[in-house]
PDB file of C-alpha atoms and ligand atoms in Angstrom:
ATOM      1  CA  MET R   1      95.216 106.532 151.855  1.00  0.00           C
ATOM      2  CA  ALA R   2      95.361 108.566 148.665  1.00  0.00           C
ATOM      3  CA  THR R   3      92.357 108.376 146.395  1.00  0.00           C
ATOM      4  CA  GLY R   4      92.861 107.317 142.844  1.00  0.00           C
ATOM      5  CA  LYS R   5      91.206 108.547 139.685  1.00  0.00           C
ATOM      6  CA  ILE R   6      91.219 107.762 135.992  1.00  0.00           C
ATOM      7  CA  LEU R   7      91.490 110.453 133.294  1.00  0.00           C
ATOM      8  CA  LEU R   8      90.135 109.998 129.771  1.00  0.00           C
ATOM      9  CA  TYR R   9      90.986 112.510 127.084  1.00  0.00           C
ATOM     10  CA  TYR R  10      91.755 113.083 123.455  1.00  0.00           C
ATOM     11  CA  ALA R  11      92.520 115.921 121.109  1.00  0.00           C
ATOM     12  CA  PHE R  12      92.590 116.055 117.343  1.00  0.00           C
ATOM     13  CA  THR R  13      95.221 118.629 116.520  1.00  0.00           C
ATOM     14  CA  PRO R  14      98.189 118.633 114.139  1.00  0.00           C
ATOM     15  CA  LEU R  15     101.358 117.356 115.845  1.00  0.00           C
ATOM     16  CA  SER R  16     104.405 117.802 113.648  1.00  0.00           C
ATOM     17  CA  ASP R  17     106.697 115.811 115.952  1.00  0.00           C
ATOM     18  CA  PRO R  18     104.742 112.981 117.618  1.00  0.00           C
ATOM     19  CA  LYS R  19     107.976 111.347 118.807  1.00  0.00           C
ATOM     20  CA  ALA R  20     108.888 114.406 120.880  1.00  0.00           C
ATOM     21  CA  VAL R  21     105.385 114.458 122.382  1.00  0.00           C
ATOM     22  CA  GLN R  22     105.750 110.769 123.219  1.00  0.00           C
ATOM     23  CA  LEU R  23     109.028 111.287 125.097  1.00  0.00           C
ATOM     24  CA  TRP R  24     107.635 114.259 127.006  1.00  0.00           C
ATOM     25  CA  GLN R  25     104.406 112.447 127.908  1.00  0.00           C
ATOM     26  CA  ARG R  26     106.207 109.304 129.047  1.00  0.00           C
ATOM     27  CA  GLU R  27     108.514 111.281 131.280  1.00  0.00           C
ATOM     28  CA  LEU R  28     105.613 113.304 132.670  1.00  0.00           C
ATOM     29  CA  CYS R  29     103.560 110.201 133.490  1.00  0.00           C
ATOM     30  CA  GLU R  30     106.523 108.410 135.038  1.00  0.00           C
ATOM     31  CA  SER R  31     107.300 111.407 137.238  1.00  0.00           C
ATOM     32  CA  LEU R  32     103.681 111.383 138.490  1.00  0.00           C
ATOM     33  CA  ASN R  33     103.415 107.585 138.863  1.00  0.00           C
ATOM     34  CA  LEU R  34     100.552 107.408 136.371  1.00  0.00           C
ATOM     35  CA  ARG R  35      99.769 104.209 134.525  1.00  0.00           C
ATOM     36  CA  GLY R  36      97.627 103.652 131.465  1.00  0.00           C
ATOM     37  CA  ARG R  37      97.715 103.926 127.685  1.00  0.00           C
ATOM     38  CA  ILE R  38      98.523 106.924 125.500  1.00  0.00           C
ATOM     39  CA  LEU R  39      98.557 106.921 121.698  1.00  0.00           C
ATOM     40  CA  ILE R  40     100.036 109.791 119.719  1.00  0.00           C
ATOM     41  CA  SER R  41      99.986 110.436 115.972  1.00  0.00           C
ATOM     42  CA  THR R  42     100.379 113.382 113.651  1.00  0.00           C
ATOM     43  CA  HIS R  43      96.598 113.863 114.177  1.00  0.00           C
ATOM     44  CA  GLY R  44      96.630 114.190 117.953  1.00  0.00           C
ATOM     45  CA  ILE R  45      96.567 112.294 121.223  1.00  0.00           C
ATOM     46  CA  ASN R  46      94.289 109.708 122.850  1.00  0.00           C
ATOM     47  CA  GLY R  47      94.866 108.716 126.446  1.00  0.00           C
ATOM     48  CA  THR R  48      93.535 106.930 129.503  1.00  0.00           C
ATOM     49  CA  VAL R  49      95.681 107.203 132.603  1.00  0.00           C
ATOM     50  CA  GLY R  50      95.115 106.482 136.268  1.00  0.00           C
ATOM     51  CA  GLY R  51      96.824 107.597 139.440  1.00  0.00           C
ATOM     52  CA  ASP R  52      96.571 109.595 142.620  1.00  0.00           C
ATOM     53  CA  ILE R  53      94.083 112.464 142.339  1.00  0.00           C
ATOM     54  CA  ASP R  54      96.701 115.168 142.932  1.00  0.00           C
ATOM     55  CA  ASP R  55      99.005 113.614 140.365  1.00  0.00           C
ATOM     56  CA  CYS R  56      96.130 113.548 137.879  1.00  0.00           C
ATOM     57  CA  LYS R  57      95.526 117.258 138.490  1.00  0.00           C
ATOM     58  CA  ALA R  58      99.229 117.976 137.981  1.00  0.00           C
ATOM     59  CA  TYR R  59      99.138 115.924 134.779  1.00  0.00           C
ATOM     60  CA  ILE R  60      96.262 118.000 133.383  1.00  0.00           C
ATOM     61  CA  LYS R  61      97.980 121.241 134.243  1.00  0.00           C
ATOM     62  CA  ARG R  62     101.292 120.246 132.670  1.00  0.00           C
ATOM     63  CA  THR R  63      99.680 118.716 129.587  1.00  0.00           C
ATOM     64  CA  ARG R  64      97.607 121.846 128.936  1.00  0.00           C
ATOM     65  CA  GLU R  65     100.748 123.947 129.027  1.00  0.00           C
ATOM     66  CA  TYR R  66     101.558 122.507 125.621  1.00  0.00           C
ATOM     67  CA  PRO R  67      99.835 124.916 123.191  1.00  0.00           C
ATOM     68  CA  ALA R  68      98.257 122.220 120.993  1.00  0.00           C
ATOM     69  CA  PHE R  69      96.586 120.716 124.083  1.00  0.00           C
ATOM     70  CA  ASN R  70      95.546 123.865 125.938  1.00  0.00           C
ATOM     71  CA  ARG R  71      91.836 123.397 125.242  1.00  0.00           C
ATOM     72  CA  MET R  72      91.793 119.621 125.742  1.00  0.00           C
ATOM     73  CA  GLN R  73      88.919 118.330 127.860  1.00  0.00           C
ATOM     74  CA  PHE R  74      89.576 115.670 130.504  1.00  0.00           C
ATOM     75  CA  LYS R  75      86.939 113.303 131.839  1.00  0.00           C
ATOM     76  CA  TRP R  76      87.306 112.023 135.378  1.00  0.00           C
ATOM     77  CA  SER R  77      86.355 108.494 136.188  1.00  0.00           C
ATOM     78  CA  GLU R  78      86.528 106.184 139.197  1.00  0.00           C
ATOM     79  CA  GLY R  79      89.625 104.023 139.492  1.00  0.00           C
ATOM     80  CA  GLY R  80      93.357 104.514 139.726  1.00  0.00           C
ATOM     81  CA  ALA R  81      96.790 103.377 138.578  1.00  0.00           C
ATOM     82  CA  GLU R  82      95.999  99.842 139.756  1.00  0.00           C
ATOM     83  CA  ASP R  83      93.404  99.519 136.970  1.00  0.00           C
ATOM     84  CA  PHE R  84      96.236  99.366 134.423  1.00  0.00           C
ATOM     85  CA  PRO R  85      99.033  96.807 134.180  1.00  0.00           C
ATOM     86  CA  LYS R  86     101.624  99.425 133.190  1.00  0.00           C
ATOM     87  CA  LEU R  87     102.319 102.683 131.428  1.00  0.00           C
ATOM     88  CA  SER R  88     102.329 102.535 127.640  1.00  0.00           C
ATOM     89  CA  VAL R  89     103.013 105.632 125.515  1.00  0.00           C
ATOM     90  CA  LYS R  90     103.197 104.936 121.796  1.00  0.00           C
ATOM     91  CA  VAL R  91     103.386 106.696 118.441  1.00  0.00           C
ATOM     92  CA  ARG R  92     101.057 105.211 115.825  1.00  0.00           C
ATOM     93  CA  ASP R  93      99.771 106.093 112.339  1.00  0.00           C
ATOM     94  CA  GLU R  94      96.347 106.685 113.877  1.00  0.00           C
ATOM     95  CA  ILE R  95      95.161 107.415 117.414  1.00  0.00           C
ATOM     96  CA  VAL R  96      92.143 105.238 116.622  1.00  0.00           C
ATOM     97  CA  ALA R  97      92.814 102.426 114.147  1.00  0.00           C
ATOM     98  CA  PHE R  98      90.263 102.901 111.381  1.00  0.00           C
ATOM     99  CA  GLY R  99      92.842 102.099 108.711  1.00  0.00           C
ATOM    100  CA  ALA R 100      92.421 105.531 107.141  1.00  0.00           C
ATOM    101  CA  PRO R 101      95.390 107.641 108.266  1.00  0.00           C
ATOM    102  CA  ASN R 102      95.583 109.481 104.958  1.00  0.00           C
ATOM    103  CA  GLU R 103      91.874 110.255 104.759  1.00  0.00           C
ATOM    104  CA  LEU R 104      91.596 111.967 108.138  1.00  0.00           C
ATOM    105  CA  LYS R 105      92.161 115.720 108.076  1.00  0.00           C
ATOM    106  CA  VAL R 106      92.719 117.752 111.222  1.00  0.00           C
ATOM    107  CA  ASP R 107      93.476 121.367 112.013  1.00  0.00           C
ATOM    108  CA  GLU R 108      93.767 123.398 115.240  1.00  0.00           C
ATOM    109  CA  ASN R 109      89.987 123.129 115.711  1.00  0.00           C
ATOM    110  CA  GLY R 110      89.873 119.345 115.422  1.00  0.00           C
ATOM    111  CA  VAL R 111      88.713 116.984 112.696  1.00  0.00           C
ATOM    112  CA  VAL R 112      87.905 118.703 109.413  1.00  0.00           C
ATOM    113  CA  GLY R 113      84.623 117.636 107.820  1.00  0.00           C
ATOM    114  CA  GLY R 114      83.227 115.595 110.714  1.00  0.00           C
ATOM    115  CA  GLY R 115      79.640 115.280 111.949  1.00  0.00           C
ATOM    116  CA  VAL R 116      77.806 118.115 113.698  1.00  0.00           C
ATOM    117  CA  HIS R 117      78.484 118.030 117.439  1.00  0.00           C
ATOM    118  CA  LEU R 118      75.385 117.730 119.620  1.00  0.00           C
ATOM    119  CA  LYS R 119      75.310 118.316 123.348  1.00  0.00           C
ATOM    120  CA  PRO R 120      73.361 115.617 125.231  1.00  0.00           C
ATOM    121  CA  ALA R 121      70.259 117.833 125.528  1.00  0.00           C
ATOM    122  CA  GLN R 122      70.420 118.591 121.799  1.00  0.00           C
ATOM    123  CA  VAL R 123      70.309 114.859 121.048  1.00  0.00           C
ATOM    124  CA  ASN R 124      66.953 114.671 122.811  1.00  0.00           C
ATOM    125  CA  GLU R 125      65.749 117.812 121.040  1.00  0.00           C
ATOM    126  CA  LEU R 126      66.654 116.332 117.666  1.00  0.00           C
ATOM    127  CA  VAL R 127      64.667 113.178 118.436  1.00  0.00           C
ATOM    128  CA  GLU R 128      61.733 115.233 119.729  1.00  0.00           C
ATOM    129  CA  SER R 129      61.599 117.351 116.588  1.00  0.00           C
ATOM    130  CA  ARG R 130      62.405 114.718 113.941  1.00  0.00           C
ATOM    131  CA  GLY R 131      60.942 111.623 115.589  1.00  0.00           C
ATOM    132  CA  ASP R 132      61.503 108.161 114.132  1.00  0.00           C
ATOM    133  CA  GLU R 133      63.425 109.624 111.230  1.00  0.00           C
ATOM    134  CA  VAL R 134      66.440 109.947 113.526  1.00  0.00           C
ATOM    135  CA  VAL R 135      68.731 106.911 113.514  1.00  0.00           C
ATOM    136  CA  PHE R 136      71.307 106.131 116.183  1.00  0.00           C
ATOM    137  CA  PHE R 137      74.383 104.492 114.676  1.00  0.00           C
ATOM    138  CA  ASP R 138      76.684 102.644 117.082  1.00  0.00           C
ATOM    139  CA  GLY R 139      80.295 103.617 116.500  1.00  0.00           C
ATOM    140  CA  ARG R 140      81.715 100.876 118.707  1.00  0.00           C
ATOM    141  CA  ASN R 141      82.543  97.221 118.241  1.00  0.00           C
ATOM    142  CA  ALA R 142      79.355  95.179 117.973  1.00  0.00           C
ATOM    143  CA  MET R 143      80.185  93.262 121.134  1.00  0.00           C
ATOM    144  CA  GLU R 144      80.062  96.410 123.264  1.00  0.00           C
ATOM    145  CA  ALA R 145      76.431  96.969 122.295  1.00  0.00           C
ATOM    146  CA  GLN R 146      75.417  93.607 123.754  1.00  0.00           C
ATOM    147  CA  ILE R 147      75.114  95.188 127.208  1.00  0.00           C
ATOM    148  CA  GLY R 148      73.820  98.620 126.236  1.00  0.00           C
ATOM    149  CA  LYS R 149      73.028 100.981 123.358  1.00  0.00           C
ATOM    150  CA  PHE R 150      70.879 103.920 122.398  1.00  0.00           C
ATOM    151  CA  LYS R 151      67.213 103.140 121.898  1.00  0.00           C
ATOM    152  CA  ASP R 152      66.646 101.264 118.603  1.00  0.00           C
ATOM    153  CA  ALA R 153      70.229 101.933 117.518  1.00  0.00           C
ATOM    154  CA  ILE R 154      71.749 100.273 114.488  1.00  0.00           C
ATOM    155  CA  VAL R 155      74.728  98.160 115.525  1.00  0.00           C
ATOM    156  CA  PRO R 156      77.109  97.660 112.580  1.00  0.00           C
ATOM    157  CA  ASP R 157      78.713  94.260 112.207  1.00  0.00           C
ATOM    158  CA  VAL R 158      82.251  95.224 113.239  1.00  0.00           C
ATOM    159  CA  GLU R 159      84.748  93.427 115.424  1.00  0.00           C
ATOM    160  CA  THR R 160      87.201  96.315 115.483  1.00  0.00           C
ATOM    161  CA  THR R 161      87.183  99.897 114.201  1.00  0.00           C
ATOM    162  CA  HIS R 162      89.194  98.567 111.252  1.00  0.00           C
ATOM    163  CA  ASP R 163      85.996  96.966 109.906  1.00  0.00           C
ATOM    164  CA  PHE R 164      83.993 100.215 109.688  1.00  0.00           C
ATOM    165  CA  ILE R 165      85.022 101.381 106.246  1.00  0.00           C
ATOM    166  CA  ALA R 166      84.050  98.090 104.566  1.00  0.00           C
ATOM    167  CA  GLU R 167      80.832  98.084 106.582  1.00  0.00           C
ATOM    168  CA  ILE R 168      79.688 101.586 105.572  1.00  0.00           C
ATOM    169  CA  GLU R 169      80.749 100.910 101.964  1.00  0.00           C
ATOM    170  CA  SER R 170      78.812  97.620 101.861  1.00  0.00           C
ATOM    171  CA  GLY R 171      75.558  99.250 100.797  1.00  0.00           C
ATOM    172  CA  LYS R 172      73.734  97.910 103.889  1.00  0.00           C
ATOM    173  CA  TYR R 173      73.187 101.407 105.222  1.00  0.00           C
ATOM    174  CA  ASP R 174      72.561 103.308 101.991  1.00  0.00           C
ATOM    175  CA  ASP R 175      68.961 104.002 103.057  1.00  0.00           C
ATOM    176  CA  LEU R 176      70.383 106.102 105.905  1.00  0.00           C
ATOM    177  CA  LYS R 177      72.243 108.455 103.604  1.00  0.00           C
ATOM    178  CA  ASP R 178      69.355 110.942 103.534  1.00  0.00           C
ATOM    179  CA  LYS R 179      68.359 110.541 107.176  1.00  0.00           C
ATOM    180  CA  PRO R 180      69.593 112.280 110.314  1.00  0.00           C
ATOM    181  CA  VAL R 181      72.182 109.825 111.691  1.00  0.00           C
ATOM    182  CA  VAL R 182      73.497 110.242 115.229  1.00  0.00           C
ATOM    183  CA  THR R 183      76.797 108.417 115.681  1.00  0.00           C
ATOM    184  CA  TYR R 184      77.874 107.625 119.204  1.00  0.00           C
ATOM    185  CA  CYS R 185      80.658 105.834 121.045  1.00  0.00           C
ATOM    186  CA  THR R 186      82.050 105.659 124.576  1.00  0.00           C
ATOM    187  CA  GLY R 187      83.720 109.051 124.931  1.00  0.00           C
ATOM    188  CA  GLY R 188      83.238 110.499 121.463  1.00  0.00           C
ATOM    189  CA  ILE R 189      86.646 109.924 119.897  1.00  0.00           C
ATOM    190  CA  ARG R 190      85.704 107.109 117.537  1.00  0.00           C
ATOM    191  CA  CYS R 191      82.792 109.146 116.141  1.00  0.00           C
ATOM    192  CA  GLU R 192      85.038 112.104 115.396  1.00  0.00           C
ATOM    193  CA  ILE R 193      86.596 109.900 112.737  1.00  0.00           C
ATOM    194  CA  LEU R 194      83.630 107.674 111.864  1.00  0.00           C
ATOM    195  CA  SER R 195      81.344 110.651 111.202  1.00  0.00           C
ATOM    196  CA  SER R 196      83.866 112.145 108.784  1.00  0.00           C
ATOM    197  CA  LEU R 197      84.281 108.792 106.988  1.00  0.00           C
ATOM    198  CA  MET R 198      80.479 108.554 106.649  1.00  0.00           C
ATOM    199  CA  ILE R 199      80.166 112.095 105.287  1.00  0.00           C
ATOM    200  CA  ASN R 200      82.921 111.346 102.763  1.00  0.00           C
ATOM    201  CA  ARG R 201      80.826 108.373 101.610  1.00  0.00           C
ATOM    202  CA  GLY R 202      77.601 110.245 100.983  1.00  0.00           C
ATOM    203  CA  PHE R 203      75.802 110.316 104.340  1.00  0.00           C
ATOM    204  CA  LYS R 204      74.314 113.799 104.232  1.00  0.00           C
ATOM    205  CA  GLU R 205      73.180 114.559 107.785  1.00  0.00           C
ATOM    206  CA  VAL R 206      75.578 113.111 110.335  1.00  0.00           C
ATOM    207  CA  TYR R 207      75.805 114.062 114.002  1.00  0.00           C
ATOM    208  CA  GLN R 208      78.030 113.019 116.870  1.00  0.00           C
ATOM    209  CA  ILE R 209      77.457 113.315 120.603  1.00  0.00           C
ATOM    210  CA  ASP R 210      79.794 115.646 122.473  1.00  0.00           C
ATOM    211  CA  GLY R 211      81.558 113.529 125.085  1.00  0.00           C
ATOM    212  CA  GLY R 212      79.846 110.389 123.822  1.00  0.00           C
ATOM    213  CA  ILE R 213      77.782 107.998 125.907  1.00  0.00           C
ATOM    214  CA  VAL R 214      79.715 108.939 129.034  1.00  0.00           C
ATOM    215  CA  ARG R 215      78.590 112.556 128.987  1.00  0.00           C
ATOM    216  CA  TYR R 216      75.072 111.720 127.857  1.00  0.00           C
ATOM    217  CA  GLY R 217      74.732 109.183 130.683  1.00  0.00           C
ATOM    218  CA  GLU R 218      76.128 111.592 133.256  1.00  0.00           C
ATOM    219  CA  GLN R 219      73.454 114.075 132.284  1.00  0.00           C
ATOM    220  CA  PHE R 220      70.414 111.873 131.755  1.00  0.00           C
ATOM    221  CA  GLY R 221      71.246 108.699 133.693  1.00  0.00           C
ATOM    222  CA  ASN R 222      68.765 105.992 132.775  1.00  0.00           C
ATOM    223  CA  LYS R 223      65.967 108.490 132.103  1.00  0.00           C
ATOM    224  CA  GLY R 224      67.044 109.399 128.578  1.00  0.00           C
ATOM    225  CA  LEU R 225      67.525 107.508 125.326  1.00  0.00           C
ATOM    226  CA  TRP R 226      70.450 105.416 126.538  1.00  0.00           C
ATOM    227  CA  GLU R 227      69.579 101.868 127.615  1.00  0.00           C
ATOM    228  CA  GLY R 228      71.708  99.479 129.654  1.00  0.00           C
ATOM    229  CA  SER R 229      75.349  99.277 130.712  1.00  0.00           C
ATOM    230  CA  LEU R 230      78.370 100.904 129.133  1.00  0.00           C
ATOM    231  CA  TYR R 231      81.312  98.701 128.151  1.00  0.00           C
ATOM    232  CA  VAL R 232      84.583 100.253 129.382  1.00  0.00           C
ATOM    233  CA  PHE R 233      88.160  99.340 128.472  1.00  0.00           C
ATOM    234  CA  ASP R 234      89.609  98.860 131.917  1.00  0.00           C
ATOM    235  CA  LYS R 235      89.410  96.231 134.614  1.00  0.00           C
ATOM    236  CA  ARG R 236      85.813  97.138 135.460  1.00  0.00           C
ATOM    237  CA  MET R 237      84.654  96.213 131.930  1.00  0.00           C
ATOM    238  CA  HIS R 238      81.264  97.826 132.399  1.00  0.00           C
ATOM    239  CA  MET R 239      79.613 100.743 134.196  1.00  0.00           C
ATOM    240  CA  GLU R 240      76.083 101.916 134.770  1.00  0.00           C
ATOM    241  CA  PHE R 241      74.439 105.325 135.150  1.00  0.00           C
ATOM    242  CA  GLY R 242      72.556 104.488 138.333  1.00  0.00           C
ATOM    243  CA  GLU R 243      71.017 101.344 139.734  1.00  0.00           C
ATOM    244  CA  ASP R 244      67.810 101.673 137.715  1.00  0.00           C
ATOM    245  CA  TYR R 245      69.535 100.640 134.476  1.00  0.00           C
ATOM    246  CA  LYS R 246      67.893  98.359 131.942  1.00  0.00           C
ATOM    247  CA  ARG R 247      69.261  94.815 131.915  1.00  0.00           C
ATOM    248  CA  VAL R 248      70.163  94.528 128.240  1.00  0.00           C
ATOM    249  CA  GLY R 249      72.812  91.791 128.349  1.00  0.00           C
ATOM    250  CA  HIS R 250      72.048  88.125 128.933  1.00  0.00           C
ATOM    251  CA  CYS R 251      74.135  85.045 129.676  1.00  0.00           C
ATOM    252  CA  ILE R 252      74.712  83.162 126.413  1.00  0.00           C
ATOM    253  CA  HIS R 253      74.026  79.868 128.183  1.00  0.00           C
ATOM    254  CA  CYS R 254      71.067  80.379 130.508  1.00  0.00           C
ATOM    255  CA  ASP R 255      69.751  83.827 129.504  1.00  0.00           C
ATOM    256  CA  THR R 256      70.126  85.252 133.027  1.00  0.00           C
ATOM    257  CA  PRO R 257      70.624  89.047 132.815  1.00  0.00           C
ATOM    258  CA  THR R 258      74.308  89.932 133.131  1.00  0.00           C
ATOM    259  CA  ASN R 259      76.618  92.781 132.150  1.00  0.00           C
ATOM    260  CA  LYS R 260      79.876  90.919 132.672  1.00  0.00           C
ATOM    261  CA  PHE R 261      81.998  89.703 129.767  1.00  0.00           C
ATOM    262  CA  GLU R 262      84.189  86.693 130.470  1.00  0.00           C
ATOM    263  CA  HIS R 263      86.909  84.883 128.552  1.00  0.00           C
ATOM    264  CA  CYS R 264      86.149  81.578 126.890  1.00  0.00           C
ATOM    265  CA  ILE R 265      87.851  78.576 128.535  1.00  0.00           C
ATOM    266  CA  ASN R 266      89.820  77.990 125.312  1.00  0.00           C
ATOM    267  CA  GLU R 267      91.914  81.099 125.989  1.00  0.00           C
ATOM    268  CA  ASP R 268      94.965  80.037 123.981  1.00  0.00           C
ATOM    269  CA  GLU R 269      93.027  79.780 120.720  1.00  0.00           C
ATOM    270  CA  CYS R 270      89.852  81.726 121.346  1.00  0.00           C
ATOM    271  CA  ARG R 271      90.031  85.382 122.308  1.00  0.00           C
ATOM    272  CA  GLU R 272      86.262  85.668 122.444  1.00  0.00           C
ATOM    273  CA  LEU R 273      84.747  87.695 125.284  1.00  0.00           C
ATOM    274  CA  VAL R 274      81.228  86.510 125.931  1.00  0.00           C
ATOM    275  CA  LEU R 275      78.464  87.321 128.372  1.00  0.00           C
ATOM    276  CA  MET R 276      78.275  84.681 131.065  1.00  0.00           C
ATOM    277  CA  CYS R 277      76.445  84.792 134.365  1.00  0.00           C
ATOM    278  CA  PRO R 278      78.509  84.018 137.499  1.00  0.00           C
ATOM    279  CA  ASP R 279      77.039  80.494 137.751  1.00  0.00           C
ATOM    280  CA  CYS R 280      77.745  79.517 134.150  1.00  0.00           C
ATOM    281  CA  TYR R 281      81.246  80.991 134.397  1.00  0.00           C
ATOM    282  CA  ALA R 282      81.955  79.129 137.659  1.00  0.00           C
ATOM    283  CA  ASN R 283      80.922  75.865 136.022  1.00  0.00           C
ATOM    284  CA  VAL R 284      83.742  74.486 133.820  1.00  0.00           C
ATOM    285  CA  ALA R 285      81.234  72.757 131.542  1.00  0.00           C
ATOM    286  CA  THR R 286      79.644  76.070 130.521  1.00  0.00           C
ATOM    287  CA  ARG R 287      82.717  78.330 130.629  1.00  0.00           C
ATOM    288  CA  HIS R 288      82.887  78.546 126.832  1.00  0.00           C
ATOM    289  CA  CYS R 289      81.801  80.779 123.949  1.00  0.00           C
ATOM    290  CA  LYS R 290      79.536  78.134 122.360  1.00  0.00           C
ATOM    291  CA  ARG R 291      81.771  77.484 119.369  1.00  0.00           C
ATOM    292  CA  GLU R 292      82.089  73.766 118.811  1.00  0.00           C
ATOM    293  CA  ALA R 293      85.813  73.422 119.557  1.00  0.00           C
ATOM    294  CA  CYS R 294      85.482  75.484 122.720  1.00  0.00           C
ATOM    295  CA  ALA R 295      82.391  73.633 123.939  1.00  0.00           C
ATOM    296  CA  GLU R 296      84.239  70.323 123.428  1.00  0.00           C
ATOM    297  CA  MET R 297      87.230  71.559 125.368  1.00  0.00           C
ATOM    298  CA  ALA R 298      84.960  72.632 128.239  1.00  0.00           C
ATOM    299  CA  ALA R 299      83.264  69.223 128.217  1.00  0.00           C
ATOM    300  CA  ASP R 300      86.666  67.473 128.364  1.00  0.00           C
ATOM    301  CA  PHE R 301      87.764  69.556 131.339  1.00  0.00           C
ATOM    302  CA  ALA R 302      84.466  68.878 133.082  1.00  0.00           C
ATOM    303  CA  GLU R 303      84.733  65.142 132.460  1.00  0.00           C
ATOM    304  CA  GLN R 304      88.249  65.038 133.920  1.00  0.00           C
ATOM    305  CA  GLY R 305      87.190  67.189 136.849  1.00  0.00           C
ATOM    306  CA  ILE R 306      89.800  69.828 135.978  1.00  0.00           C
ATOM    307  CA  ASP R 307      89.209  73.554 136.456  1.00  0.00           C
ATOM    308  CA  PRO R 308      92.014  75.482 134.692  1.00  0.00           C
ATOM    309  CA  LEU R 309      91.319  78.524 136.871  1.00  0.00           C
ATOM    310  CA  ILE R 310      92.224  76.438 139.923  1.00  0.00           C
ATOM    311  CA  ASN R 311      94.489  73.660 138.638  1.00  0.00           C
ATOM    312  CA  SER R 312      96.890  75.679 136.510  1.00  0.00           C
TER     313      SER R 312
HETATM  314 ZN1   ZN W   1      74.208  81.570 132.826  1.00  0.00          ZN
HETATM  315 ZN1   ZN W   2      85.685  80.089 122.496  1.00  0.00          ZN
END
């Protein structure tokens, strides 16, 4: 049996004809039986695709033949085509939706005016030399940090990347404007943009981690400044850097350590993903996000002895 793999990659580079890149990429992926998601804009490309290992290698080779992508880095991850429902290749205003397509500036070397890139070891060096002055600033959605984050990191109150601009303009973080701020996210792409938005708004010393949490975790496992599990956007939903990880997440009902997000029972109206332990999720009465309407719905199902996972 062929072994599958998942590729994660992005490049910030000017693309004058994103539509042409879209057509080429879709055809390339289809010819190699890759599935996943690719977003393309005039600022670059952001993709996650899965497939057979040899097809992934062929994909890298062919994609790098395009001059704008010839230095693009690809991260390999466990998984395969089966981790994605289909292939989706789209042109958008932004490859990450911050709601600032006209503010972002890119050239052949990437984002213009972004934070200073730090390699994982340089992150540790910065903390060793500057101590408590250094602030980690989570560049992900707040929910992702529930199962893991950098030590003592600030987790902004954002549901999606769209909320970041209002959040950093709110004044809540003005005391960080003169401090060394290390932004971080899963693979680094969100911080390429976030760090530039922060610098534009008066944050004077902003850093970003090369390759994000993924690369930092690969290098330091659970022995560095990262604590807990990493939320990932595929079927796995979380990953760890070794078995000795810190149990950061807890079931919202019984407080049992867990790193698994589940859907609330009220799926038609409530899109909430919440941390639930296997027992509380298995029990209809506790398969909810704790909002009143959802808790009531769960109680009704329980009273009638109906389990929508089984009876639907
Ligand atoms: Zn529980
Ligand atoms: Zn709910």
